[in-house]
Structures are given as C-alpha cells and as structure tokens.
Amino acid sequence: MAQIETRTHGFSASLSPDELKSLFRGHPGGVAVITADAGDGPVALTATSVSSVSADPPLLIFSISALSSASDVLARAETVVVHLLDAHDLEVAELGASSGVDRFAETHRWSRLITGEPVYHDVRAWVRCAVVNRMDTGTATVFAAHALQSHIERDVEPGVPGDALVYHNRTWHRLGEHSRI
C-alpha cells in the first residue's frame, strides 16, 4: 500500500483539522454508499468523497477515515460497490452514516451480486469496482477503483437537475429545478 509522507519542512504553518473541516463544510459533496465484503460479512458506509477521475480507463476514487468501522474490511476487499444516490435514497444514505447499527439487518433492502458483493436495491445507480490502489494519507485511506459493472435505476437526462442528493454544512440537500441558477 502506498503511503503519503506528511511533510511540514519548509512550511511555517498548516491548517488545523478544525480549520480544514470548517473550510469544506461549505463545499457540497455528492452522496454515495460504499459496500464491500472481504469474506467475513458485509460492511457499508456513506461517503461524499467519490469522484470520477478517468473515463478511459474507467476509474474513480474515494477516501475513508481510518476510524470508520468499515476500514478494516475495505483495506482487504478486492472489490467494492459504490452506490450513487439521489434524494429518493436518503434512508440508505442515513443508514450508511449511522454508527452502531447493522446496515444489513433489513434483508429486503439488499442482496449479493453473482460475484458476491453486497448491493442495495432501488438506488439511483451503482457501480461494481475492482480496487486497484490504496494510499494511506494521514488519518484516511484513498482508494482508486476500476469500474467493472454498473446499473442505473433512475437516469438523469443531460441538463436536467434530477433529484441529486448532496451533503452541505452537516445537512442533506436535494438539488432540483428550484436550486438551478
């Protein structure tokens, strides 16, 4: 696993963790739930760090905190499923963001793909990915993942706002026609 070396040499100061959190609290992020199973049971977590980085080859990245209850499984999983959510999927987003709950107790909400990964039903879209790289970065791990298979339940036409779900300033928001400027 690659590791980013934290260097302060040459810098007289850096932002504190609270300053960085305040800075990004005003920067909205799309909402995704990431699921995986490294052989000892499924895990899920909500993330706002998912980004597409390349169409050819089809690559995306995301990061997770080392403090996440899912971090151990994600460190070992060869594949993951990234669920890209909209406002209709708020319950799934909240489930993935809740601590101390069994995210797979409601068996009608999810199943396994033929390849074994846990996938939630009826979400806007999901993509099954092979993890191609992990990079430890301070208190988080950045994952690079190669998109292998996808499903779109609710497509959004180009230029139409749809019902995007974003997280901004510690609150869920729905983007739609009302939020277009």
mmCIF file of N, CA, C and O in Angstrom, residues 4 23 31 37 56 74 76 80-81 84 105 113-114 117 132 135 151 153 158 163 166-167 169-170 173 180:
data_model
loop_
_atom_site.group_PDB
_atom_site.id
_atom_site.type_symbol
_atom_site.label_atom_id
_atom_site.label_comp_id
_atom_site.label_asym_id
_atom_site.label_seq_id
_atom_site.Cartn_x
_atom_site.Cartn_y
_atom_site.Cartn_z
ATOM 1 N N ILE A 4 1.436 8.379 1.686
ATOM 2 C CA ILE A 4 1.840 9.769 1.507
ATOM 3 C C ILE A 4 2.599 10.190 2.757
ATOM 4 O O ILE A 4 2.119 10.032 3.868
ATOM 5 N N LEU A 23 -13.583 24.795 6.454
ATOM 6 C CA LEU A 23 -13.412 25.165 5.061
ATOM 7 C C LEU A 23 -14.293 24.316 4.146
ATOM 8 O O LEU A 23 -15.015 24.828 3.296
ATOM 9 N N VAL A 31 -23.473 12.315 -2.625
ATOM 10 C CA VAL A 31 -23.558 11.292 -1.585
ATOM 11 C C VAL A 31 -23.542 9.899 -2.213
ATOM 12 O O VAL A 31 -24.269 9.631 -3.168
ATOM 13 N N ASP A 37 -17.303 -6.750 1.027
ATOM 14 C CA ASP A 37 -17.232 -7.929 1.887
ATOM 15 C C ASP A 37 -15.914 -8.622 1.572
ATOM 16 O O ASP A 37 -15.712 -9.083 0.451
ATOM 17 N N ASP A 56 -11.381 6.631 -19.538
ATOM 18 C CA ASP A 56 -10.682 5.580 -20.275
ATOM 19 C C ASP A 56 -9.251 5.474 -19.770
ATOM 20 O O ASP A 56 -8.408 6.282 -20.157
ATOM 21 N N LEU A 74 -12.551 -2.790 4.151
ATOM 22 C CA LEU A 74 -12.178 -2.121 2.898
ATOM 23 C C LEU A 74 -10.681 -2.220 2.628
ATOM 24 O O LEU A 74 -10.261 -2.232 1.476
ATOM 25 N N ARG A 76 -9.002 -4.819 2.984
ATOM 26 C CA ARG A 76 -8.763 -6.173 2.468
ATOM 27 C C ARG A 76 -9.606 -6.534 1.250
ATOM 28 O O ARG A 76 -9.304 -7.488 0.550
ATOM 29 N N VAL A 80 -15.466 -3.497 -4.539
ATOM 30 C CA VAL A 80 -16.441 -2.710 -3.785
ATOM 31 C C VAL A 80 -17.606 -2.386 -4.713
ATOM 32 O O VAL A 80 -17.481 -2.462 -5.935
ATOM 33 N N VAL A 81 -18.730 -2.007 -4.109
ATOM 34 C CA VAL A 81 -19.836 -1.455 -4.884
ATOM 35 C C VAL A 81 -20.071 -0.037 -4.388
ATOM 36 O O VAL A 81 -20.247 0.191 -3.180
ATOM 37 N N LEU A 84 -24.387 5.383 -6.077
ATOM 38 C CA LEU A 84 -24.503 6.826 -6.295
ATOM 39 C C LEU A 84 -25.956 7.210 -6.051
ATOM 40 O O LEU A 84 -26.845 6.796 -6.803
ATOM 41 N N ALA A 105 -29.353 -5.540 8.336
ATOM 42 C CA ALA A 105 -30.390 -6.261 9.083
ATOM 43 C C ALA A 105 -31.680 -6.391 8.270
ATOM 44 O O ALA A 105 -32.352 -7.416 8.345
ATOM 45 N N LEU A 113 -24.549 -9.521 -5.417
ATOM 46 C CA LEU A 113 -24.351 -9.729 -6.848
ATOM 47 C C LEU A 113 -23.876 -11.163 -7.053
ATOM 48 O O LEU A 113 -23.400 -11.811 -6.113
ATOM 49 N N ILE A 114 -23.928 -11.654 -8.256
ATOM 50 C CA ILE A 114 -23.464 -13.008 -8.546
ATOM 51 C C ILE A 114 -21.988 -13.172 -8.187
ATOM 52 O O ILE A 114 -21.527 -14.267 -7.870
ATOM 53 N N GLU A 117 -20.578 -9.393 -4.005
ATOM 54 C CA GLU A 117 -20.601 -8.102 -3.322
ATOM 55 C C GLU A 117 -22.029 -7.746 -2.886
ATOM 56 O O GLU A 117 -22.990 -8.006 -3.602
ATOM 57 N N VAL A 132 -7.824 -0.956 -7.254
ATOM 58 C CA VAL A 132 -6.536 -1.079 -7.932
ATOM 59 C C VAL A 132 -5.392 -0.446 -7.140
ATOM 60 O O VAL A 132 -4.228 -0.733 -7.407
ATOM 61 N N MET A 135 -3.982 4.202 -0.787
ATOM 62 C CA MET A 135 -2.908 5.086 -0.377
ATOM 63 C C MET A 135 -3.268 5.664 0.988
ATOM 64 O O MET A 135 -4.284 6.355 1.126
ATOM 65 N N HIS A 151 -25.185 -0.364 -12.938
ATOM 66 C CA HIS A 151 -26.636 -0.420 -13.124
ATOM 67 C C HIS A 151 -27.187 0.960 -12.805
ATOM 68 O O HIS A 151 -26.828 1.556 -11.781
ATOM 69 N N GLU A 153 -30.751 2.754 -12.162
ATOM 70 C CA GLU A 153 -32.185 2.574 -11.886
ATOM 71 C C GLU A 153 -32.973 3.806 -12.312
ATOM 72 O O GLU A 153 -34.039 3.699 -12.882
ATOM 73 N N PRO A 158 -29.182 14.676 -19.731
ATOM 74 C CA PRO A 158 -28.236 15.797 -19.717
ATOM 75 C C PRO A 158 -28.961 17.140 -19.583
ATOM 76 O O PRO A 158 -29.966 17.375 -20.258
ATOM 77 N N ASP A 163 -32.923 14.763 -9.033
ATOM 78 C CA ASP A 163 -33.126 14.896 -7.598
ATOM 79 C C ASP A 163 -31.833 14.569 -6.863
ATOM 80 O O ASP A 163 -31.814 13.754 -5.943
ATOM 81 N N VAL A 166 -27.077 15.902 -2.029
ATOM 82 C CA VAL A 166 -25.771 16.435 -1.664
ATOM 83 C C VAL A 166 -25.734 16.654 -0.160
ATOM 84 O O VAL A 166 -26.773 16.811 0.496
ATOM 85 N N TYR A 167 -24.519 16.649 0.357
ATOM 86 C CA TYR A 167 -24.298 16.914 1.769
ATOM 87 C C TYR A 167 -23.559 18.237 1.856
ATOM 88 O O TYR A 167 -22.513 18.419 1.227
ATOM 89 N N ASN A 169 -22.749 21.494 4.754
ATOM 90 C CA ASN A 169 -22.825 22.103 6.070
ATOM 91 C C ASN A 169 -23.579 21.212 7.067
ATOM 92 O O ASN A 169 -24.476 21.663 7.771
ATOM 93 N N ARG A 170 -23.198 19.934 7.086
ATOM 94 C CA ARG A 170 -23.719 18.939 8.021
ATOM 95 C C ARG A 170 -25.200 18.609 7.817
ATOM 96 O O ARG A 170 -25.882 18.171 8.734
ATOM 97 N N HIS A 173 -29.238 17.727 1.359
ATOM 98 C CA HIS A 173 -29.979 18.649 0.498
ATOM 99 C C HIS A 173 -30.364 17.942 -0.797
ATOM 100 O O HIS A 173 -29.638 17.087 -1.288
ATOM 101 N N ARG A 180 -31.604 25.448 -9.377
ATOM 102 C CA ARG A 180 -30.852 25.839 -10.580
ATOM 103 C C ARG A 180 -30.679 27.342 -10.632
ATOM 104 O O ARG A 180 -31.583 28.088 -10.308
#
